[in-house]
Short mmCIF file of C-alpha atoms and ligand atoms in Angstrom, two decimals:
data_model
loop_
_atom_site.label_atom_id
_atom_site.label_comp_id
_atom_site.label_asym_id
_atom_site.label_seq_id
_atom_site.Cartn_x
_atom_site.Cartn_y
_atom_site.Cartn_z
CA UNK W 1 1.88 41.91 -38.50
CA UNK W 2 2.12 43.15 -34.92
CA UNK W 3 4.01 40.27 -33.37
CA UNK W 4 3.76 41.23 -29.69
CA UNK W 5 0.04 41.93 -30.04
CA UNK W 6 -0.54 38.45 -31.57
CA UNK W 7 1.69 36.70 -29.07
CA UNK W 8 -0.04 38.52 -26.21
CA UNK W 9 -3.51 37.60 -27.50
CA UNK W 10 -2.70 33.91 -28.03
CA UNK W 11 -0.69 33.66 -24.80
CA UNK W 12 2.69 32.42 -26.07
CA UNK W 13 5.65 32.24 -23.72
CA UNK W 14 8.41 32.58 -26.29
CA UNK W 15 8.94 32.91 -30.04
CA UNK W 16 12.46 32.30 -31.32
CA UNK W 17 13.85 33.12 -34.75
CA UNK W 18 16.88 31.13 -35.91
CA UNK W 19 19.07 32.08 -38.84
CA UNK W 20 22.16 30.31 -40.15
CA UNK W 21 23.62 31.86 -43.29
CA UNK W 22 25.90 28.96 -44.32
CA UNK W 23 23.11 26.36 -44.47
CA UNK W 24 20.33 28.79 -45.46
CA UNK W 25 18.38 27.96 -42.29
CA UNK W 26 15.42 30.22 -41.49
CA UNK W 27 13.33 28.76 -38.71
CA UNK W 28 10.78 30.05 -36.22
CA UNK W 29 9.94 28.12 -33.07
CA UNK W 30 6.87 29.20 -31.11
CA UNK W 31 6.65 27.88 -27.56
CA UNK W 32 3.08 28.41 -26.46
CA UNK W 33 3.23 26.84 -23.04
CA UNK W 34 5.56 24.87 -20.77
CA UNK W 35 3.08 24.86 -17.88
CA UNK W 36 2.70 21.07 -18.00
CA UNK W 37 6.25 20.28 -19.18
CA UNK W 38 8.60 20.71 -22.16
CA UNK W 39 6.81 22.11 -25.19
CA UNK W 40 6.28 19.46 -27.86
CA UNK W 41 5.35 20.13 -31.47
CA UNK W 42 5.88 19.25 -35.11
CA UNK W 43 8.54 20.78 -37.32
CA UNK W 44 6.91 21.85 -40.57
CA UNK W 45 8.93 22.69 -43.71
CA UNK W 46 7.02 24.81 -46.19
CA UNK W 47 7.86 27.38 -48.92
CA UNK W 48 5.88 30.18 -47.22
CA UNK W 49 5.02 33.03 -49.57
CA UNK W 50 5.81 35.57 -46.85
CA UNK W 51 7.41 35.61 -43.43
CA UNK W 52 4.09 36.85 -42.01
CA UNK W 53 2.44 33.64 -43.25
CA UNK W 54 5.12 31.58 -41.51
CA UNK W 55 4.65 33.49 -38.25
CA UNK W 56 0.84 33.18 -38.41
CA UNK W 57 1.10 29.42 -39.02
CA UNK W 58 3.54 28.77 -36.19
CA UNK W 59 1.57 30.85 -33.68
CA UNK W 60 -1.76 29.21 -34.53
CA UNK W 61 -0.58 25.60 -34.43
CA UNK W 62 1.56 25.90 -31.30
CA UNK W 63 -1.44 26.98 -29.22
CA UNK W 64 -3.42 23.97 -30.45
CA UNK W 65 -0.62 21.66 -29.26
CA UNK W 66 -0.94 22.97 -25.69
CA UNK W 67 -4.60 21.93 -25.63
CA UNK W 68 -3.89 18.61 -27.32
CA UNK W 69 -1.18 17.60 -24.83
CA UNK W 70 -3.33 18.80 -21.92
CA UNK W 71 -6.45 16.85 -22.92
CA UNK W 72 -4.32 13.79 -23.67
CA UNK W 73 -3.13 13.78 -20.06
CA UNK W 74 0.52 14.23 -21.07
CA UNK W 75 3.06 16.20 -19.04
CA UNK W 76 3.98 18.21 -22.11
CA UNK W 77 3.45 21.75 -23.25
CA UNK W 78 2.65 22.99 -26.73
CA UNK W 79 4.91 24.33 -29.46
CA UNK W 80 5.38 24.35 -33.23
CA UNK W 81 8.34 25.04 -35.49
CA UNK W 82 8.37 26.16 -39.10
CA UNK W 83 11.31 25.89 -41.43
CA UNK W 84 10.99 28.28 -44.35
CA UNK W 85 11.98 26.43 -47.53
CA UNK W 86 10.96 23.92 -50.14
CA UNK W 87 11.08 20.37 -48.76
CA UNK W 88 11.70 19.02 -52.28
CA UNK W 89 14.80 21.11 -53.01
CA UNK W 90 16.13 22.86 -49.91
CA UNK W 91 16.95 20.03 -47.50
CA UNK W 92 20.55 19.26 -46.53
CA UNK W 93 22.45 17.63 -43.68
CA UNK W 94 23.95 21.03 -42.81
CA UNK W 95 20.47 22.58 -42.52
CA UNK W 96 19.08 19.99 -40.09
CA UNK W 97 22.27 19.83 -38.04
CA UNK W 98 22.31 23.62 -37.67
CA UNK W 99 18.67 23.43 -36.60
CA UNK W 100 19.54 20.62 -34.16
CA UNK W 101 22.15 22.86 -32.50
CA UNK W 102 19.63 25.69 -32.21
CA UNK W 103 17.03 23.35 -30.70
CA UNK W 104 19.68 22.18 -28.25
CA UNK W 105 20.35 25.77 -27.22
CA UNK W 106 16.75 25.88 -25.87
CA UNK W 107 17.82 23.32 -23.28
CA UNK W 108 14.80 21.02 -23.69
CA UNK W 109 12.11 23.71 -23.65
CA UNK W 110 11.18 22.57 -27.19
CA UNK W 111 10.98 18.97 -28.41
CA UNK W 112 10.71 18.46 -32.17
CA UNK W 113 8.92 15.78 -34.15
CA UNK W 114 8.08 15.34 -37.82
CA UNK W 115 5.27 17.19 -39.53
CA UNK W 116 4.25 18.28 -43.04
CA UNK W 117 7.40 18.48 -45.19
CA UNK W 118 9.73 16.70 -42.76
CA UNK W 119 10.47 13.02 -42.24
CA UNK W 120 11.98 10.62 -39.73
CA UNK W 121 15.27 10.85 -41.71
CA UNK W 122 15.34 14.59 -40.98
CA UNK W 123 14.69 13.86 -37.28
CA UNK W 124 17.72 11.55 -37.29
CA UNK W 125 19.93 14.39 -38.51
CA UNK W 126 18.60 16.64 -35.75
CA UNK W 127 19.25 13.83 -33.22
CA UNK W 128 22.97 14.00 -34.13
CA UNK W 129 23.03 17.39 -32.38
CA UNK W 130 20.41 17.13 -29.64
CA UNK W 131 18.35 14.59 -27.68
CA UNK W 132 15.34 16.95 -27.84
CA UNK W 133 13.71 15.30 -30.86
CA UNK W 134 11.44 12.26 -31.36
CA UNK W 135 10.13 10.36 -34.35
CA UNK W 136 13.36 8.70 -35.41
CA UNK W 137 12.93 5.39 -37.28
CA UNK W 138 12.02 2.24 -35.34
CA UNK W 139 15.21 0.47 -36.43
CA UNK W 140 17.17 3.13 -34.55
CA UNK W 141 15.18 2.78 -31.35
CA UNK W 142 12.53 5.38 -32.19
CA UNK W 143 8.76 5.15 -32.41
CA UNK W 144 8.62 5.41 -36.22
CA UNK W 145 5.49 6.44 -38.09
CA UNK W 146 2.84 7.66 -35.60
CA UNK W 147 -0.15 7.31 -37.96
CA UNK W 148 -0.94 3.73 -36.91
CA UNK W 149 -1.43 5.02 -33.35
CA UNK W 150 -3.42 8.01 -34.50
CA UNK W 151 -5.80 5.57 -36.21
CA UNK W 152 -5.89 3.25 -33.18
CA UNK W 153 -6.71 6.16 -30.87
CA UNK W 154 -9.42 7.30 -33.28
CA UNK W 155 -10.96 3.83 -33.10
CA UNK W 156 -10.99 3.99 -29.27
CA UNK W 157 -12.69 7.38 -29.48
CA UNK W 158 -15.24 6.10 -31.99
CA UNK W 159 -16.16 3.29 -29.61
CA UNK W 160 -16.75 5.83 -26.83
CA UNK W 161 -19.04 7.82 -29.17
CA UNK W 162 -21.03 4.70 -30.13
CA UNK W 163 -21.45 3.69 -26.48
CA UNK W 164 -22.60 7.17 -25.56
CA UNK W 165 -25.10 7.43 -28.40
CA UNK W 166 -26.35 3.86 -28.80
CA UNK W 167 -25.25 2.04 -25.65
CA UNK W 168 -23.07 -0.41 -27.63
CA UNK W 169 -19.77 -0.36 -29.52
CA UNK W 170 -20.50 -3.17 -31.97
CA UNK W 171 -18.82 -2.04 -35.17
CA UNK W 172 -20.69 -4.67 -37.19
CA UNK W 173 -23.90 -2.74 -36.58
CA UNK W 174 -22.65 0.61 -37.87
CA UNK W 175 -21.20 2.08 -41.07
CA UNK W 176 -18.48 4.63 -41.84
CA UNK W 177 -17.72 7.22 -44.51
CA UNK W 178 -13.96 7.77 -44.38
CA UNK W 179 -12.54 10.81 -46.16
CA UNK W 180 -8.88 10.23 -47.01
CA UNK W 181 -7.00 6.96 -47.36
CA UNK W 182 -3.55 8.34 -46.57
CA UNK W 183 -1.47 7.22 -43.61
CA UNK W 184 -4.16 7.65 -40.94
CA UNK W 185 -7.11 6.75 -43.21
CA UNK W 186 -5.41 3.56 -44.40
CA UNK W 187 -4.86 2.28 -40.86
CA UNK W 188 -8.33 3.34 -39.72
CA UNK W 189 -10.08 1.55 -42.60
CA UNK W 190 -7.97 -1.53 -41.85
CA UNK W 191 -9.06 -1.51 -38.18
CA UNK W 192 -12.71 -0.82 -38.95
CA UNK W 193 -12.90 -3.60 -41.52
CA UNK W 194 -11.10 -6.00 -39.17
CA UNK W 195 -13.96 -5.40 -36.70
CA UNK W 196 -16.58 -6.07 -39.37
CA UNK W 197 -17.75 -2.50 -40.05
CA UNK W 198 -19.18 -1.42 -43.38
CA UNK W 199 -16.78 1.23 -44.77
CA UNK W 200 -17.21 3.73 -47.62
CA UNK W 201 -13.99 5.52 -48.56
CA UNK W 202 -12.74 8.29 -50.82
CA UNK W 203 -9.46 10.02 -51.65
CA UNK W 204 -8.13 12.38 -54.34
CA UNK W 205 -5.52 9.74 -55.11
CA UNK W 206 -7.26 6.85 -56.87
CA UNK W 207 -4.46 4.39 -56.13
CA UNK W 208 -4.97 4.91 -52.38
CA UNK W 209 -8.67 4.15 -52.69
CA UNK W 210 -7.93 1.06 -54.81
CA UNK W 211 -5.50 -0.16 -52.17
CA UNK W 212 -8.04 -0.09 -49.32
CA UNK W 213 -10.76 -1.53 -51.56
CA UNK W 214 -8.49 -4.42 -52.62
CA UNK W 215 -6.83 -5.06 -49.25
CA UNK W 216 -9.77 -4.56 -46.86
CA UNK W 217 -12.95 -4.70 -48.91
CA UNK W 218 -13.99 -1.07 -48.39
CA UNK W 219 -16.43 0.47 -50.88
CA UNK W 220 -15.20 3.39 -53.04
CA UNK W 221 -17.22 6.62 -53.21
CA UNK W 222 -16.54 9.60 -55.53
CA UNK W 223 -14.75 12.42 -53.69
CA UNK W 224 -17.55 14.93 -54.06
CA UNK W 225 -20.15 12.52 -52.62
CA UNK W 226 -18.53 11.54 -49.34
CA UNK W 227 -20.59 14.09 -47.34
CA UNK W 228 -23.87 12.69 -48.73
CA UNK W 229 -23.21 9.08 -47.79
CA UNK W 230 -25.76 7.64 -45.37
CA UNK W 231 -23.36 6.19 -42.85
CA UNK W 232 -23.49 6.23 -39.06
CA UNK W 233 -20.08 7.92 -38.74
CA UNK W 234 -18.40 10.48 -40.99
CA UNK W 235 -14.68 10.18 -40.39
CA UNK W 236 -12.53 13.02 -41.78
CA UNK W 237 -8.96 11.74 -42.28
CA UNK W 238 -7.65 14.10 -44.95
CA UNK W 239 -7.85 17.88 -44.71
CA UNK W 240 -8.86 20.57 -42.25
CA UNK W 241 -12.02 22.72 -42.43
CA UNK W 242 -14.08 19.96 -44.09
CA UNK W 243 -17.04 20.76 -41.85
CA UNK W 244 -18.09 24.14 -43.21
CA UNK W 245 -21.28 25.95 -44.22
CA UNK W 246 -21.39 24.14 -47.58
CA UNK W 247 -20.80 20.63 -46.32
CA UNK W 248 -22.64 20.63 -42.97
CA UNK W 249 -26.18 20.67 -44.41
CA UNK W 250 -25.27 17.69 -46.60
CA UNK W 251 -24.18 15.39 -43.76
CA UNK W 252 -26.33 12.27 -43.34
CA UNK W 253 -24.30 10.85 -40.46
CA UNK W 254 -25.06 10.77 -36.72
CA UNK W 255 -21.47 11.07 -35.52
CA UNK W 256 -18.39 12.97 -36.80
CA UNK W 257 -15.24 11.28 -35.55
CA UNK W 258 -11.99 11.17 -37.47
CA UNK W 259 -8.24 11.65 -37.39
CA UNK W 260 -7.86 14.93 -39.34
CA UNK W 261 -6.75 18.14 -37.62
CA UNK W 262 -8.93 21.27 -37.50
CA UNK W 263 -12.02 19.57 -38.93
CA UNK W 264 -14.37 22.47 -38.11
CA UNK W 265 -13.97 25.63 -40.14
CA UNK W 266 -15.09 27.47 -37.00
CA UNK W 267 -16.21 26.52 -33.48
CA UNK W 268 -19.74 27.71 -34.31
CA UNK W 269 -20.04 24.81 -36.73
CA UNK W 270 -19.41 22.47 -33.82
CA UNK W 271 -22.35 24.07 -32.06
CA UNK W 272 -24.46 23.70 -35.21
CA UNK W 273 -23.59 19.98 -35.46
CA UNK W 274 -24.83 19.60 -31.89
CA UNK W 275 -28.04 21.46 -32.72
CA UNK W 276 -28.69 19.01 -35.56
CA UNK W 277 -28.18 16.04 -33.25
CA UNK W 278 -24.82 15.05 -34.75
CA UNK W 279 -22.28 14.00 -32.13
CA UNK W 280 -18.86 15.57 -32.73
CA UNK W 281 -15.71 14.02 -31.22
CA UNK W 282 -13.30 16.97 -30.82
CA UNK W 283 -10.50 16.35 -33.32
CA UNK W 284 -7.48 17.19 -31.16
CA UNK W 285 -8.68 14.79 -28.46
CA UNK W 286 -9.59 11.83 -30.68
CA UNK W 287 -6.47 12.11 -32.88
CA UNK W 288 -3.92 12.38 -30.05
CA UNK W 289 -2.77 8.74 -30.41
CA UNK W 290 0.24 9.61 -32.59
CA UNK W 291 1.37 12.26 -30.10
CA UNK W 292 0.92 9.84 -27.18
CA UNK W 293 3.04 7.23 -28.95
CA UNK W 294 5.82 9.57 -30.16
CA UNK W 295 6.18 11.23 -26.76
CA UNK W 296 6.97 7.85 -25.20
CA UNK W 297 10.34 8.00 -26.98
CA UNK W 298 11.39 10.44 -24.27
CA UNK W 299 10.87 7.73 -21.64
CA UNK W 300 11.89 4.58 -23.49
CA UNK W 301 9.69 3.33 -26.28
CA UNK W 302 7.81 0.10 -26.65
CA UNK W 303 4.80 -0.73 -28.82
CA UNK W 304 3.02 -2.29 -25.82
CA UNK W 305 3.43 0.92 -23.80
CA UNK W 306 2.18 2.97 -26.74
CA UNK W 307 -0.90 0.76 -27.21
CA UNK W 308 -1.70 0.97 -23.51
CA UNK W 309 -1.37 4.74 -23.46
CA UNK W 310 -3.39 5.24 -26.64
CA UNK W 311 -6.25 3.19 -25.17
CA UNK W 312 -6.83 6.11 -22.75
CA UNK W 313 -8.52 7.99 -25.59
CA UNK W 314 -11.67 5.95 -24.95
CA UNK W 315 -11.98 7.45 -21.45
CA UNK W 316 -10.98 10.93 -22.60
CA UNK W 317 -13.70 11.07 -25.26
CA UNK W 318 -16.25 9.52 -22.86
CA UNK W 319 -15.47 12.23 -20.27
CA UNK W 320 -15.85 15.01 -22.87
CA UNK W 321 -19.24 13.63 -23.97
CA UNK W 322 -20.44 13.29 -20.36
CA UNK W 323 -19.42 16.84 -19.47
CA UNK W 324 -21.09 18.21 -22.61
CA UNK W 325 -24.28 16.38 -21.68
CA UNK W 326 -24.17 17.38 -17.98
CA UNK W 327 -23.57 21.05 -18.71
CA UNK W 328 -25.60 21.17 -21.93
CA UNK W 329 -22.68 22.58 -23.90
CA UNK W 330 -21.28 21.51 -27.28
CA UNK W 331 -18.53 18.89 -27.18
CA UNK W 332 -15.87 21.28 -28.53
CA UNK W 333 -16.52 23.52 -25.53
CA UNK W 334 -16.43 20.60 -23.10
CA UNK W 335 -13.01 19.53 -24.47
CA UNK W 336 -11.69 23.07 -24.11
CA UNK W 337 -12.97 23.25 -20.52
CA UNK W 338 -11.32 19.98 -19.55
CA UNK W 339 -8.00 20.96 -21.16
CA UNK W 340 -8.03 24.37 -19.45
CA UNK W 341 -8.98 22.85 -16.10
CA UNK W 342 -6.04 20.45 -16.30
CA UNK W 343 -3.66 23.23 -17.35
CA UNK W 344 -4.78 25.32 -14.38
CA UNK W 345 -4.79 22.60 -11.73
CA UNK W 346 -1.67 20.62 -12.63
CA UNK W 347 0.52 23.59 -13.41
CA UNK W 348 -0.13 24.91 -9.90
CA UNK W 349 1.33 21.77 -8.36
CA UNK W 350 4.49 21.79 -10.48
CA UNK W 351 7.69 23.74 -10.25
CA UNK W 352 8.39 25.97 -13.27
CA UNK W 353 10.11 24.17 -16.14
CA UNK W 354 13.83 24.88 -16.10
CA UNK W 355 15.74 24.67 -19.38
CA UNK W 356 18.35 21.92 -19.27
CA UNK W 357 16.44 19.82 -16.75
CA UNK W 358 15.25 16.49 -18.06
CA UNK W 359 13.37 15.54 -14.91
CA UNK W 360 10.06 16.70 -16.34
CA UNK W 361 10.50 15.25 -19.82
CA UNK W 362 7.75 12.64 -20.08
P1 LIG U 401 -1.61 11.85 -45.62
O1 LIG U 401 -1.07 12.95 -46.45
O2 LIG U 401 -0.87 10.56 -45.54
O3 LIG U 401 -3.11 11.51 -46.05
C1 LIG U 401 -4.03 12.45 -46.42
C2 LIG U 401 -4.82 11.84 -47.57
O4 LIG U 401 -5.90 12.71 -47.88
C3 LIG U 401 -4.00 11.69 -48.86
O5 LIG U 401 -4.11 10.36 -49.31
C4 LIG U 401 -4.65 12.69 -49.81
O6 LIG U 401 -4.60 12.26 -51.16
C5 LIG U 401 -6.06 12.74 -49.28
N1 LIG U 401 -6.81 13.94 -49.64
C6 LIG U 401 -6.36 15.20 -49.77
N2 LIG U 401 -7.38 16.01 -50.08
C7 LIG U 401 -8.49 15.24 -50.15
C8 LIG U 401 -9.86 15.50 -50.42
N3 LIG U 401 -10.30 16.72 -50.71
N4 LIG U 401 -10.73 14.46 -50.39
C9 LIG U 401 -10.31 13.22 -50.10
N5 LIG U 401 -9.03 12.91 -49.84
C10 LIG U 401 -8.14 13.92 -49.86
O7 LIG U 401 -1.80 12.48 -44.17
P2 LIG U 401 -2.09 11.73 -42.80
O8 LIG U 401 -0.82 11.64 -42.03
O9 LIG U 401 -2.89 10.50 -43.05
O10 LIG U 401 -2.97 12.82 -42.05
C11 LIG U 401 -4.34 12.96 -42.36
C12 LIG U 401 -4.95 13.99 -41.42
O11 LIG U 401 -4.77 13.58 -40.08
C13 LIG U 401 -4.32 15.39 -41.49
O12 LIG U 401 -5.31 16.34 -41.20
C14 LIG U 401 -3.30 15.36 -40.38
O13 LIG U 401 -2.99 16.68 -39.93
C15 LIG U 401 -4.08 14.57 -39.34
N6 LIG U 401 -3.24 13.92 -38.33
C16 LIG U 401 -2.33 13.00 -38.69
C17 LIG U 401 -1.56 12.37 -37.71
C18 LIG U 401 -0.57 11.29 -38.07
O14 LIG U 401 -0.15 10.54 -37.16
N7 LIG U 401 -0.17 11.15 -39.32
C19 LIG U 401 -1.74 12.71 -36.36
C20 LIG U 401 -2.71 13.65 -36.01
C21 LIG U 401 -3.46 14.24 -37.01
#
């Protein structure tokens, strides 16, 4: 792949390759933007088939983080890191400590957190070498598992969608089809049921479905039928690209609002949802609760502060829906416009981020 061409097209500031022979570390950190503050992003560990795949992944996801932090109103930039290796067999203390020293050498330009293939235990090893990491366990003063806050933020966003479409946010009067009962799905079903909503749920893992059926009284649906369920809200909480040309015509819902990343296979499908009268809550805005909570570790964490911050998602989604309606544009475009407007206006009022300075770490 032509790296400089890709980096130029996507607008990255810096891509760093780290290698440490003794521990076997091979890591790429892509800093997309520090215009709003230090670049924040998950550290993914994955046995990439090729180095090109690893580079493509890190470039794509780091750009998305810039938009997510911007729309969430955080003073953070966007980044992503990928560690090439098998999370089942290749982890060691030496590996994460070497990575921690490399992250430290960036002077705070990149702040790591857990992602696919890494855990809060790994973040603790990194923390031994650098303060530029969040997501350490709660017992050690960290914010712990972010998924509860991702689900809480999703609920706030769902309420904004209901108010916009029906003029009320009474969950007892609406129903949900939740795809995925993993960490986010579990907490979302719990919240929805606690507010009296009717919830249909599915997951590849039968034990996860059984758990939410037994604990919260959700109704199980076969995996292949979740798109056909006649529910007010379809809530993707499992995989990306679940709204695609095959699934979109099957949807019987009036709103798509869930915690999963990259729900639309392409932006055009967001436009098509709009055309069919289905309200789409842009995924990176509605699922920013986990990010909002984890980032508070940089300032001093408390659950009350996290809950207060995550509640902002209601207003963020409401603003996106209003702008889309005012300008007659699809909601995905309205979210992009708002994120870009904030990036442009706030970054003009700030001094450039200087590595080693903590004054702008939010
Ligand atoms: P998870 O791995 O805990 O849960 C995902 C669940 O989806 C699993 O139970 C899995 O069995 C199920 N699943 C996989 N394929 C499926 C399919 N085809 N149909 C139905 N179920 C299927 O992951 P998670 O942390 O709950 O994350 C879920 C989604 O939310 C992901 O897209 C993730 O990127 C996104 N997200 C998570 C967070 C967070 O705080 N964890 C934050 C932002 C976004």
